[in-house]
Tab-separated table of C-alpha atoms in Angstrom:
chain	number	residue	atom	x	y	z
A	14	UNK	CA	54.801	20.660	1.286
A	15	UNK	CA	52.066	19.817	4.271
A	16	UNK	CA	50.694	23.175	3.609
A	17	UNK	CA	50.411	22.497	-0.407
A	18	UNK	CA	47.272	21.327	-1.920
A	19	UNK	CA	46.811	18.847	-4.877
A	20	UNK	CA	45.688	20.324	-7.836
A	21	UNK	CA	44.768	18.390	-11.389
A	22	UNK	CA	47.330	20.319	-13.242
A	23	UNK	CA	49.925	19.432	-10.689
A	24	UNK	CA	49.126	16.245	-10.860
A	25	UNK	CA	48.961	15.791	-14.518
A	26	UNK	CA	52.824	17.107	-14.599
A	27	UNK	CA	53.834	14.574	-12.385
A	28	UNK	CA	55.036	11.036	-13.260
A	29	UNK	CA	51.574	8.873	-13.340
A	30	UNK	CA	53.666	5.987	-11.029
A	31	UNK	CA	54.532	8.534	-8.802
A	32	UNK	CA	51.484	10.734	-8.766
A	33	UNK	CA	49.175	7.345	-8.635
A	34	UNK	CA	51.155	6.619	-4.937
A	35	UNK	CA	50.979	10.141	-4.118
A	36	UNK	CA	46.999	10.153	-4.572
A	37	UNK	CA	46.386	6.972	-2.223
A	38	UNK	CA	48.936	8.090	0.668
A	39	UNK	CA	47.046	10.869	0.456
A	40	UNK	CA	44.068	8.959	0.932
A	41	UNK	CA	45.413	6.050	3.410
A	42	UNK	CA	46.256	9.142	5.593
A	43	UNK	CA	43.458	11.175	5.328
A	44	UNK	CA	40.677	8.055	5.815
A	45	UNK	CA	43.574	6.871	8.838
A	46	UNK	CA	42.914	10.597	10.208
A	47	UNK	CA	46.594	11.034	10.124
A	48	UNK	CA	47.991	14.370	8.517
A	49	UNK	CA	48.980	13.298	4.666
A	50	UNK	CA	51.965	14.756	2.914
A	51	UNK	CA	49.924	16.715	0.210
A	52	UNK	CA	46.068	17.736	1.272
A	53	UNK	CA	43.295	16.222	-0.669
A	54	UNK	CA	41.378	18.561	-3.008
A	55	UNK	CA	38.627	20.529	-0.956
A	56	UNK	CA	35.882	18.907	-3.223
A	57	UNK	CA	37.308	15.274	-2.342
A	58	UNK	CA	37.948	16.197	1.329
A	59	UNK	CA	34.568	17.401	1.812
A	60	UNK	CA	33.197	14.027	-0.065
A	61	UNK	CA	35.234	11.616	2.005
A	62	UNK	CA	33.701	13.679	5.508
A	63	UNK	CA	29.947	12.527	3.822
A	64	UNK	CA	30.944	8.985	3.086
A	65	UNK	CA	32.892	8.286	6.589
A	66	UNK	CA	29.715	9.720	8.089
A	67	UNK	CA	27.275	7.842	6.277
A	68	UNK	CA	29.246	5.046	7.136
A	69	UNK	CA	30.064	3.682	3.794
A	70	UNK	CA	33.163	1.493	3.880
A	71	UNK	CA	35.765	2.043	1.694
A	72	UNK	CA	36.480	-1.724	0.504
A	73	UNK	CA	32.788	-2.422	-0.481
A	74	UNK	CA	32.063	-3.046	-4.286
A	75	UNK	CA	30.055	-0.967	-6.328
A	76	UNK	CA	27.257	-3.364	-7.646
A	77	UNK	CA	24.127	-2.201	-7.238
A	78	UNK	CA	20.393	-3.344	-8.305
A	79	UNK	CA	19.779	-2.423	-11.974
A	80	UNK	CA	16.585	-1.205	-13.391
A	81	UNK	CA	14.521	-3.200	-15.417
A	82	UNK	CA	14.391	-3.076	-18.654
A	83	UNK	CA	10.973	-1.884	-18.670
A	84	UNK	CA	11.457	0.952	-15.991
A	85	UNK	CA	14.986	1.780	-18.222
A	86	UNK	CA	13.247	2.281	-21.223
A	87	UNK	CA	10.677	4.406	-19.412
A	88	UNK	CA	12.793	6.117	-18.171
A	89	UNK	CA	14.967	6.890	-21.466
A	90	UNK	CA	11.322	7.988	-22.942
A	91	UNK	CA	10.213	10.456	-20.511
A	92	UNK	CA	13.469	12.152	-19.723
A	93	UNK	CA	14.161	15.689	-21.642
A	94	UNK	CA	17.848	14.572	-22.124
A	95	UNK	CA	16.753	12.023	-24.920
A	96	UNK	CA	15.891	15.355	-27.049
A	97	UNK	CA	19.712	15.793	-26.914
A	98	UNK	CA	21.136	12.413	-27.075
A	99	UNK	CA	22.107	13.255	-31.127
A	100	UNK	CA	24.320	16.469	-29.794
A	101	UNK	CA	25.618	14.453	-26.950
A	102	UNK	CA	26.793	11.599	-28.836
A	103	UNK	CA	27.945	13.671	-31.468
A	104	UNK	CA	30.156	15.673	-29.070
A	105	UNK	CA	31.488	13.157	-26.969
A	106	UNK	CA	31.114	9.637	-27.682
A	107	UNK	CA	33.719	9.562	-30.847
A	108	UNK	CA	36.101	11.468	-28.466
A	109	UNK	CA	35.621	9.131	-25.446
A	110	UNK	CA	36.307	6.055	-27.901
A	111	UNK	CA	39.230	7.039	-29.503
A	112	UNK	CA	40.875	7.919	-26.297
A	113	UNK	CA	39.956	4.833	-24.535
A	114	UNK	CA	37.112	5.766	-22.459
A	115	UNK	CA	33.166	6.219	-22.301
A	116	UNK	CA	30.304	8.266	-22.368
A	117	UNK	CA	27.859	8.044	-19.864
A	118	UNK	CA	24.474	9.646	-19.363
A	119	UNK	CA	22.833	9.401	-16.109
A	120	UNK	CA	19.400	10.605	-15.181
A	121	UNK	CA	18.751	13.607	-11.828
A	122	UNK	CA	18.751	10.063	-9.693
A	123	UNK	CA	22.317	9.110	-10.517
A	124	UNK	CA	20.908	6.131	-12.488
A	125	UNK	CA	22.910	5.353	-15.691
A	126	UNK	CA	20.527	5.469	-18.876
A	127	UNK	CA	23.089	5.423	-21.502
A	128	UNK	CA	26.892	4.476	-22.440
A	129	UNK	CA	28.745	5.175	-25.668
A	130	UNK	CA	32.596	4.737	-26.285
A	131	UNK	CA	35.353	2.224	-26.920
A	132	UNK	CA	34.136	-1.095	-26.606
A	133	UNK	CA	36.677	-3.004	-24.185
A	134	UNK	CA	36.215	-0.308	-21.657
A	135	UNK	CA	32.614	-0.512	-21.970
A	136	UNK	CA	32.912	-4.270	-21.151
A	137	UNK	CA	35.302	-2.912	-18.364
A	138	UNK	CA	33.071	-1.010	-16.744
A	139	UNK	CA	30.601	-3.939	-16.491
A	140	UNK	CA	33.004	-5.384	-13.642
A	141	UNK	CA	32.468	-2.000	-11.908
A	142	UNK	CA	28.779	-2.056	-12.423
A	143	UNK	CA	28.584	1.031	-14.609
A	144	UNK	CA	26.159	-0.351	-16.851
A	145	UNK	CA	22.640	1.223	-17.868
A	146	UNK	CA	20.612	1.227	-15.227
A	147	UNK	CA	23.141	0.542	-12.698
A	148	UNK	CA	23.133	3.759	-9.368
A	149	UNK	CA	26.027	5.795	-9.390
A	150	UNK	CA	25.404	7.935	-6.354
A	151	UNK	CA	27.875	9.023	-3.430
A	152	UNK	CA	25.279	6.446	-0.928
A	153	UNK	CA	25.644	3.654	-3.486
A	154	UNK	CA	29.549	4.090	-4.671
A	155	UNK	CA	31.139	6.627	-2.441
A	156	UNK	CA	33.501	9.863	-4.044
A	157	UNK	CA	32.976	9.455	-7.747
A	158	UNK	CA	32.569	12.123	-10.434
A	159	UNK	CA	28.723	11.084	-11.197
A	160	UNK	CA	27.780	11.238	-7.444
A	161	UNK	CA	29.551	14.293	-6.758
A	162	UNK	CA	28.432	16.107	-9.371
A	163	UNK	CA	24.997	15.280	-8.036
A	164	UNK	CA	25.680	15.680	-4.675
A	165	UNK	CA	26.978	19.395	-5.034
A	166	UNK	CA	25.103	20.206	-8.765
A	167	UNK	CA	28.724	21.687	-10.357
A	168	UNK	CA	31.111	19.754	-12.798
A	169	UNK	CA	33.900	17.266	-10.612
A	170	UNK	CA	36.628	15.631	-11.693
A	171	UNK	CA	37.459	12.109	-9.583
A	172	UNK	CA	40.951	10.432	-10.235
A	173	UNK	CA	42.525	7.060	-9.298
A	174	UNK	CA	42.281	7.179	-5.597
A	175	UNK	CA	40.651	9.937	-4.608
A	176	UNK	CA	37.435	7.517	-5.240
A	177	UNK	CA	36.177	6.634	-1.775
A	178	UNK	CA	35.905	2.819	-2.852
A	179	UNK	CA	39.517	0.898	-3.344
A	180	UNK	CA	37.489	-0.786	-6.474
A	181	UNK	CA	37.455	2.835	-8.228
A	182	UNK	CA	40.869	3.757	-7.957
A	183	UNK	CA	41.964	2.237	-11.451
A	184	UNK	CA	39.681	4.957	-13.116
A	185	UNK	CA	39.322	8.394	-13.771
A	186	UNK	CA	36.220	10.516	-14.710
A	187	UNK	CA	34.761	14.018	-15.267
A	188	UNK	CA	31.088	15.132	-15.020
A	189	UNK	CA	28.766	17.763	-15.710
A	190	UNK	CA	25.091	18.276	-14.448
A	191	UNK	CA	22.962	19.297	-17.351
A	192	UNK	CA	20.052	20.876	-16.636
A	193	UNK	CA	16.753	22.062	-18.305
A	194	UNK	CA	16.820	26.011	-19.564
A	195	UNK	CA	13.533	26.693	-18.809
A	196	UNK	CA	13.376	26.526	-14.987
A	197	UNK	CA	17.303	25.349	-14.687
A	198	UNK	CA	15.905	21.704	-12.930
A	199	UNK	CA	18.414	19.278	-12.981
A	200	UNK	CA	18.059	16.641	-15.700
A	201	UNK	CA	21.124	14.366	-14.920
A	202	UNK	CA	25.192	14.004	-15.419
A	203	UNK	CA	27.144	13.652	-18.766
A	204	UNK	CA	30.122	12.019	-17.734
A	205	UNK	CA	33.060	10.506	-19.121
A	206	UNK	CA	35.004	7.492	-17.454
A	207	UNK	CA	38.164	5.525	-18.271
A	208	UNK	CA	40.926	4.081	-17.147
A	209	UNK	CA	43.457	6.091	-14.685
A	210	UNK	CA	45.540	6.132	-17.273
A	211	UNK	CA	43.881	8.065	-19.623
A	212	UNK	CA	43.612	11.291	-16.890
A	213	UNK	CA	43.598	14.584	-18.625
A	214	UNK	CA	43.194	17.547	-16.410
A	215	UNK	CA	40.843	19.580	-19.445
A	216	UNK	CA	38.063	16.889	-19.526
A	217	UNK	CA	36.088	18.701	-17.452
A	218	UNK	CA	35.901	21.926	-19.656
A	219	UNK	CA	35.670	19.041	-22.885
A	220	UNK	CA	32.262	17.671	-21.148
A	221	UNK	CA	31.174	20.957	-19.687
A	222	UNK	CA	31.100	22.622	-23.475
A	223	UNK	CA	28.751	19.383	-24.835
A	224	UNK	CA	26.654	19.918	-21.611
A	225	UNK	CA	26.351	23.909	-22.497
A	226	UNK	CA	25.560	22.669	-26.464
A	227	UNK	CA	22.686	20.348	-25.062
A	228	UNK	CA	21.274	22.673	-23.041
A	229	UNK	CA	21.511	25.517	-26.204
A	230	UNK	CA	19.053	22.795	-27.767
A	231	UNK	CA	16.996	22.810	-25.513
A	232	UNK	CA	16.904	26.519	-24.966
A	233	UNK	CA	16.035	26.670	-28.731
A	234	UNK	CA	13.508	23.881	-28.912
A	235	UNK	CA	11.927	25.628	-25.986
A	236	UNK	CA	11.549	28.514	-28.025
A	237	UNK	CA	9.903	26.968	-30.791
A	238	UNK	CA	7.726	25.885	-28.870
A	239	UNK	CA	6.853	29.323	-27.335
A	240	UNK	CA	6.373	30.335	-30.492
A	241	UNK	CA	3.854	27.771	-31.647
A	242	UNK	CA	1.768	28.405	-28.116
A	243	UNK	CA	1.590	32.387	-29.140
A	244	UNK	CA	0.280	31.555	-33.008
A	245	UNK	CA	-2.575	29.905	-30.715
A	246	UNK	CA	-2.827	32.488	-28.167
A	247	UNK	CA	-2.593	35.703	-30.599
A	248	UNK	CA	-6.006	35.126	-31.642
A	249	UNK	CA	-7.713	33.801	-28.286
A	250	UNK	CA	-6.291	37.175	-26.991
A	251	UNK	CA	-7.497	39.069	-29.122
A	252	UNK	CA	-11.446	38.264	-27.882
A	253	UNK	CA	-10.216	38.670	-23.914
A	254	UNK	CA	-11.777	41.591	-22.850
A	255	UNK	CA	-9.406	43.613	-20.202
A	256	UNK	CA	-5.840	41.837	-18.526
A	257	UNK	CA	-4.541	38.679	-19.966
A	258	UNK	CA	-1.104	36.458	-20.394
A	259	UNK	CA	-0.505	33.419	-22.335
A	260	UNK	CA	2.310	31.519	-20.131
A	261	UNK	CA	3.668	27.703	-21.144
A	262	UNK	CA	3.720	25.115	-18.266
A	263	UNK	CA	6.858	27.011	-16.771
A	264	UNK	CA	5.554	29.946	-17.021
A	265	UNK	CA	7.271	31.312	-19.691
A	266	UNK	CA	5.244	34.184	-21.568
A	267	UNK	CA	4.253	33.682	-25.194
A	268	UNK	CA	1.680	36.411	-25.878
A	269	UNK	CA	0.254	39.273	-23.519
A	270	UNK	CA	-2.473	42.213	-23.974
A	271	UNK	CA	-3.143	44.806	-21.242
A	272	UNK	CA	-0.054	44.413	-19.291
A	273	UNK	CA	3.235	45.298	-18.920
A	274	UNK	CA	5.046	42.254	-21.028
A	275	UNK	CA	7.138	40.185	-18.182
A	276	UNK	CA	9.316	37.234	-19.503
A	277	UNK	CA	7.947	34.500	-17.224
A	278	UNK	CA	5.069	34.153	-14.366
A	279	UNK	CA	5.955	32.314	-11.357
A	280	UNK	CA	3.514	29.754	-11.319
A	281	UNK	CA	2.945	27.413	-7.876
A	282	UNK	CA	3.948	24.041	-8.145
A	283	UNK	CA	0.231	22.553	-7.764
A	284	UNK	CA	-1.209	24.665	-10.746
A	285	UNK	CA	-4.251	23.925	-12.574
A	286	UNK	CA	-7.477	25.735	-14.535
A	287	UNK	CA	-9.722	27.740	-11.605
A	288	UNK	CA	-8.950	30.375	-9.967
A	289	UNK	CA	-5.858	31.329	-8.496
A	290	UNK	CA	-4.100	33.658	-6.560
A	291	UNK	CA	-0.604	34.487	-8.292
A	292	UNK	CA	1.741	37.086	-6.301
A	293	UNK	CA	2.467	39.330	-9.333
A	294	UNK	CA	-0.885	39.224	-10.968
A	295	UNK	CA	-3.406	39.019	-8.468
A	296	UNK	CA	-6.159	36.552	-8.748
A	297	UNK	CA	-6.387	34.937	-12.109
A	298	UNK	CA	-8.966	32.703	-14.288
A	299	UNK	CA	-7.262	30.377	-15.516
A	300	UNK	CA	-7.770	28.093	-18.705
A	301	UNK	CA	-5.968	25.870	-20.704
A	302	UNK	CA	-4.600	26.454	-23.806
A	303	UNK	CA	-2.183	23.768	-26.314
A	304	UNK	CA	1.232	23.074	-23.974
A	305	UNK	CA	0.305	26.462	-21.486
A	306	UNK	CA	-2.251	28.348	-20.039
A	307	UNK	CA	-3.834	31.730	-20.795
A	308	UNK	CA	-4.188	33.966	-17.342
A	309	UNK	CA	-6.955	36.249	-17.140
A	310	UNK	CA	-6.286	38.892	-14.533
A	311	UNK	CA	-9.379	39.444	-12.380
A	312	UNK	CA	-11.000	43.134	-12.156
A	313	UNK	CA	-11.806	43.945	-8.244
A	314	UNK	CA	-15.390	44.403	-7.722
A	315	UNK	CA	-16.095	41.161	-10.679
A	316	UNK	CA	-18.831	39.420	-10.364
A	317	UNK	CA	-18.642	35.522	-11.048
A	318	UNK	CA	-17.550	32.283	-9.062
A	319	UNK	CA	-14.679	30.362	-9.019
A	320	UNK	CA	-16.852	27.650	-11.143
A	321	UNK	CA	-17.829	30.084	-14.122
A	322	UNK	CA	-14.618	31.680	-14.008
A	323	UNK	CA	-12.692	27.980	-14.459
A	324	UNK	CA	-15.699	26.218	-16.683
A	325	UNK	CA	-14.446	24.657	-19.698
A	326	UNK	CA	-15.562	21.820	-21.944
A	327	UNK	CA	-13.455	19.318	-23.861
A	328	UNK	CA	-15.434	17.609	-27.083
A	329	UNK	CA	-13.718	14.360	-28.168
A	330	UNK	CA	-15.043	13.969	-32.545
A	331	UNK	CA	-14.577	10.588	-33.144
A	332	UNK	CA	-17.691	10.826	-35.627
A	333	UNK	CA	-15.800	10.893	-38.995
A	334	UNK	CA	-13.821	7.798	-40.403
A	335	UNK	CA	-10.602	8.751	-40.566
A	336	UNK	CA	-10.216	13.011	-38.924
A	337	UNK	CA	-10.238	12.581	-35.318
A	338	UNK	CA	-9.976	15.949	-33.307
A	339	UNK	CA	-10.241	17.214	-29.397
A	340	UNK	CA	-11.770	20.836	-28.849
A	341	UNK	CA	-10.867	22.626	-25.655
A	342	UNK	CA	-13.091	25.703	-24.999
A	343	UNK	CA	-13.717	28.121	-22.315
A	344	UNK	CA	-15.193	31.724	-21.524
A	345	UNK	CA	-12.254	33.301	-23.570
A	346	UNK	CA	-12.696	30.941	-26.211
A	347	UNK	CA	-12.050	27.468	-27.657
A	348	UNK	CA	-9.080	25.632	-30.049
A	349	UNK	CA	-8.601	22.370	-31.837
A	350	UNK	CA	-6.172	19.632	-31.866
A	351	UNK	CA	-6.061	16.907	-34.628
A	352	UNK	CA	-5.473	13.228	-33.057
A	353	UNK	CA	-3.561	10.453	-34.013
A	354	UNK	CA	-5.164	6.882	-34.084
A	355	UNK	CA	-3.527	5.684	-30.927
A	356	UNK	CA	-4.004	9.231	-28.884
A	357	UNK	CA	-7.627	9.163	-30.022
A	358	UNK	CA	-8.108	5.774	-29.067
A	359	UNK	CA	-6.588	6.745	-25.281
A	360	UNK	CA	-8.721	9.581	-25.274
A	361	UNK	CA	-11.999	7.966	-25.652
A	362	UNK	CA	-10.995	5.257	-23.011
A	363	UNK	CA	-10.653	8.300	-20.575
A	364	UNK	CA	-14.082	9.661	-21.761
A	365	UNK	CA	-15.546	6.669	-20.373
A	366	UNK	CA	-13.909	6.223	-17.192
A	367	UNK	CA	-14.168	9.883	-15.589
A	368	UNK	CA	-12.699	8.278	-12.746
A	369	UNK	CA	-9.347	7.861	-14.517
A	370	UNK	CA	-7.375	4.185	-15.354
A	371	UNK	CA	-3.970	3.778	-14.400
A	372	UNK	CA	-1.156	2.601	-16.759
A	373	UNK	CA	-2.230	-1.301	-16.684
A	374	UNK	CA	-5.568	-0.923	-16.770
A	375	UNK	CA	-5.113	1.686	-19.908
A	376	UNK	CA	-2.697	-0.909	-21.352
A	377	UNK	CA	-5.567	-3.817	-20.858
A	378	UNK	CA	-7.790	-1.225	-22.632
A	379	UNK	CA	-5.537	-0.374	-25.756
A	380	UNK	CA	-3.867	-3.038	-26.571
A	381	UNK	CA	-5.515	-5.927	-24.118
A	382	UNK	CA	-2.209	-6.607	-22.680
A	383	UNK	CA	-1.434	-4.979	-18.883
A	384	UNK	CA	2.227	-5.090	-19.117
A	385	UNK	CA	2.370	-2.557	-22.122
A	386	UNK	CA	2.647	0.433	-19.384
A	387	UNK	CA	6.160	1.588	-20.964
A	388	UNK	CA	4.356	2.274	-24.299
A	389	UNK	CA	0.975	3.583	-22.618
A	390	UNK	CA	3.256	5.887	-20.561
A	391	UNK	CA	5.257	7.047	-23.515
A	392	UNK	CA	1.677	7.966	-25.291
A	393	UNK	CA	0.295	9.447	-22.579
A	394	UNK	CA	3.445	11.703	-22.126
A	395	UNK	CA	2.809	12.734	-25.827
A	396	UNK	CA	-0.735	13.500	-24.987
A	397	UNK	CA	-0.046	15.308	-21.751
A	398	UNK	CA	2.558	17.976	-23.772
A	399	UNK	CA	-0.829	19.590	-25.409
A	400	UNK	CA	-3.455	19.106	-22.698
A	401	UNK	CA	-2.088	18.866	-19.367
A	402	UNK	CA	-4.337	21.606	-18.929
A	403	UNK	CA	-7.452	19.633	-18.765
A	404	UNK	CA	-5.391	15.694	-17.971
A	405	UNK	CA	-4.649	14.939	-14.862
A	406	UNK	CA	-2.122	11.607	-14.147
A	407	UNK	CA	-1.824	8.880	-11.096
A	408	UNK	CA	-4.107	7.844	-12.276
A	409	UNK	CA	-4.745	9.042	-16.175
A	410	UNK	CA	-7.883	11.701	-16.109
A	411	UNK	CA	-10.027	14.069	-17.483
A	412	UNK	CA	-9.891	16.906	-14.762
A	413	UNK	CA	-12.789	16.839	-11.943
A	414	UNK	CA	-14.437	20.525	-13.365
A	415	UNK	CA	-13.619	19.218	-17.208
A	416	UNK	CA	-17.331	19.174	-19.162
A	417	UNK	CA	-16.271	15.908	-21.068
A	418	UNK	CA	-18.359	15.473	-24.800
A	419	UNK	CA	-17.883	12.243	-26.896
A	420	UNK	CA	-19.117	12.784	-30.686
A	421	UNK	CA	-19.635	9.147	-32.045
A	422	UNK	CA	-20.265	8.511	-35.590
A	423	UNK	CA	-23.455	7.111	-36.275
A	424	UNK	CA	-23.350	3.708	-36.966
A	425	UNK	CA	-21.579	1.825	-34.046
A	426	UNK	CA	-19.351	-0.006	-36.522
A	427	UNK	CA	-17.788	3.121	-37.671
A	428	UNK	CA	-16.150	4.261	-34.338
A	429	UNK	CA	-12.239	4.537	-34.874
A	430	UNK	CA	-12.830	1.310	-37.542
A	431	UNK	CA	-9.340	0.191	-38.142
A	432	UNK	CA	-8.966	0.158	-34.061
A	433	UNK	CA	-8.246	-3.162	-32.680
A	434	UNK	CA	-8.371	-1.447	-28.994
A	435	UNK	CA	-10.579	-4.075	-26.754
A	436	UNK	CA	-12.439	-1.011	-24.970
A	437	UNK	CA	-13.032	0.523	-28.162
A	438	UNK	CA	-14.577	-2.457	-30.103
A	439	UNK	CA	-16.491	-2.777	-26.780
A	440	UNK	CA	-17.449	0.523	-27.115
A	441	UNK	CA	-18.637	1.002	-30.455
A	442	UNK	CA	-20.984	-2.577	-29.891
A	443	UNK	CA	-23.154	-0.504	-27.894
């Protein structure tokens, strides 16, 4: 039996009494460095080697500092998973609360964001500090499904005590990674937790198929919006003369003419209009175009610098009443995006400080009250989906080689009207 090896459907045949003592022998051996009766599962063996050599000790708690409320809810905002929240819920949370456990979504950080299920083992899980905004890495609680799952990016399954931390080994949990289709980046865990009692060995396939449904979303809201980049493009293609792609921020290709079609364009990390030097097109003018970029591929022997190739010019039309608009042009060309009261209103603060504001300061502008950065972030988020190309952030910008054009109206009075934005009203008394 020395030479056996726990597995979760051995375990779920067993007697729970008998396979809940099994489990922490196992581990008082094991931790003891003593040879157990039954070795630990490779994935928990290899865990409990990181946590004795970070150190951690196995009869600490699991609190932890929790976000605040504030940084939560930015959080929640900016993160792709709250696209999916509707499937997730959908898919898991009934399940976890009629069998007596919980849903929890955690962002790539380990930090929980949101919980779902049956009610007393939510308020259960308080005395364990999973709770929004609570850290459930292996450095702040040891072996646990969340952690792992982070710690080696594949689904793990953590029961009773094969948690590091004595506090854990009343509960059980499974978790997924789910991650974003278009460049497979983590986005965070999906897990569900309960008591040790309610162990079932197929959780982890349960949570795994909601993870692969989320991530089908987002595979299909990513092609939408391919798709809406390429009605743009079609046209702005059509006046390139030679070698030219129209990729979205990731790369992705949406319309092409003079080149062999390729489904994506590596793109460097640090990637912005200019010129640029891309392995499998050469060098490349770059400009931006409504959530991407069009590529123009750069004839040897072309004449031109870096500035005319990368010129463009942004005009901000505040000069009508109520139709507010931002124009993006360049050498290929030039398209128009209607603007919403509040993005207008952010926009024209940025016109006047070409130097950029940061959250606060965009806050004090908008709404005259600094601590409104979880609502200016959200905005400028919004903003930033359709011209990152010519925004910069940290702080909030027009780019450096952006040709910046303000169209007031012309009375004064009559600048965005129904705008009680301090900075505006400043604006349009002089």
């Amino acid at each position: 039996m020395k030479d056996t090896r726990l597995d979760m459907r051995r375990l779920a045949a067993m007697d729970s009494a008998r396979a809940t003592r099994l489990l922490h022998r196992v581990r008082e051996e094991t931790l003891a460095g003593r040879t157990p009766p039954v070795a630990p599962r490779p994935v928990i063996d290899a865990s409990w080697r990181r946590m004795a050599r970070l150190g951690l000790d196995p009869d600490r708690g699991t609190s932890s500092v929790l976000l605040h409320r504030d940084e939560l809810e930015e959080r929640r905002r900016t993160t792709l998973l709250s696209e999916v929240m509707g499937t997730l819920t959908r898919g898991l949370a009934g399940i976890a609360d009629a069998s007596f456990q919980i849903m929890v979504v955690t962002d790539e950080q380990g930090r929980v964001l949101w919980r779902h299920g049956n009610a007393g083992v939510l308020r259960r899980a308080n005395g364990i500090c999973l709770e929004e905004g609570a850290a459930w890495t292996e450095h702040t609680t040891g072996t646990n499904a969340v952690g792992t799952a982070l710690a080696l990016g594949r689904a793990v399954q953590v029961h009773s005590a094969e948690h590091y931390l004595h506090t854990l080994h009343s509960w059980t949990c499974a978790a997924v990674p789910v991650r974003d289709p278009r460049d497979r980046r983590l986005l965070g865990i999906l897990d569900v937790s309960g008591p040790a009692s309610t162990f079932h060995p197929a959780m982890p396939a349960l949570v795994g198929s909601v993870a692969q449904l989320a991530e089908a979303e987002l595979r299909e809201r990513h092609r939408r919006s391919v798709e809406r980049l390429r009605a743009v493009a079609a046209p702005v293609l059509c006046r390139v003369g030679g070698r030219a792609v129209a990729v979205d921020a990731y790369g992705w290709t949406a319309a092409v003419t003079g080149l062999a079609p390729v489904d994506r364009v590596p793109l460097p990390k640090s990637f912005g209009a200019g010129r640029v030097w891309l392995p499998s097109l050469g060098v490349c003018a770059v400009e931006p175009l409504p959530g991407g970029w069009l590529l123009r591929v750069e004839e040897e022997g072309r004449s031109g610098g870096p500035d005319a190739e990368g010129a463009h010019r942004v005009v901000l039309d505040l000069s009508r009443p109520r139709d507010w608009t931002v124009t993006v042009s360049g050498p290929a060309g030039g398209w128009r995006q209607e603007l919403s009261p509040r993005h207008a209103e952010l926009l024209y603060v940025l016109a006047l400080h070409r130097d950029g504001r940061t959250a606060a300061e965009l806050a004090e502008g908008v709404f005259g009250d600094r601590t409104r950065t979880v609502t200016v972030r959200a905005e400028m988020s919004r903003v930033r989906r359709t011209l990152s190309g010519v925004l910069a952030h940290r702080p909030y910008r027009f780019r450096e080689e952006v040709v910046v054009e303000v169209l007031r109206p012309e009375s004064p009075a009559d600048l965005l009207p129904h705008s009680t934005a301090p900075a505006v009203r400043a604006g349009g008394a002089g």
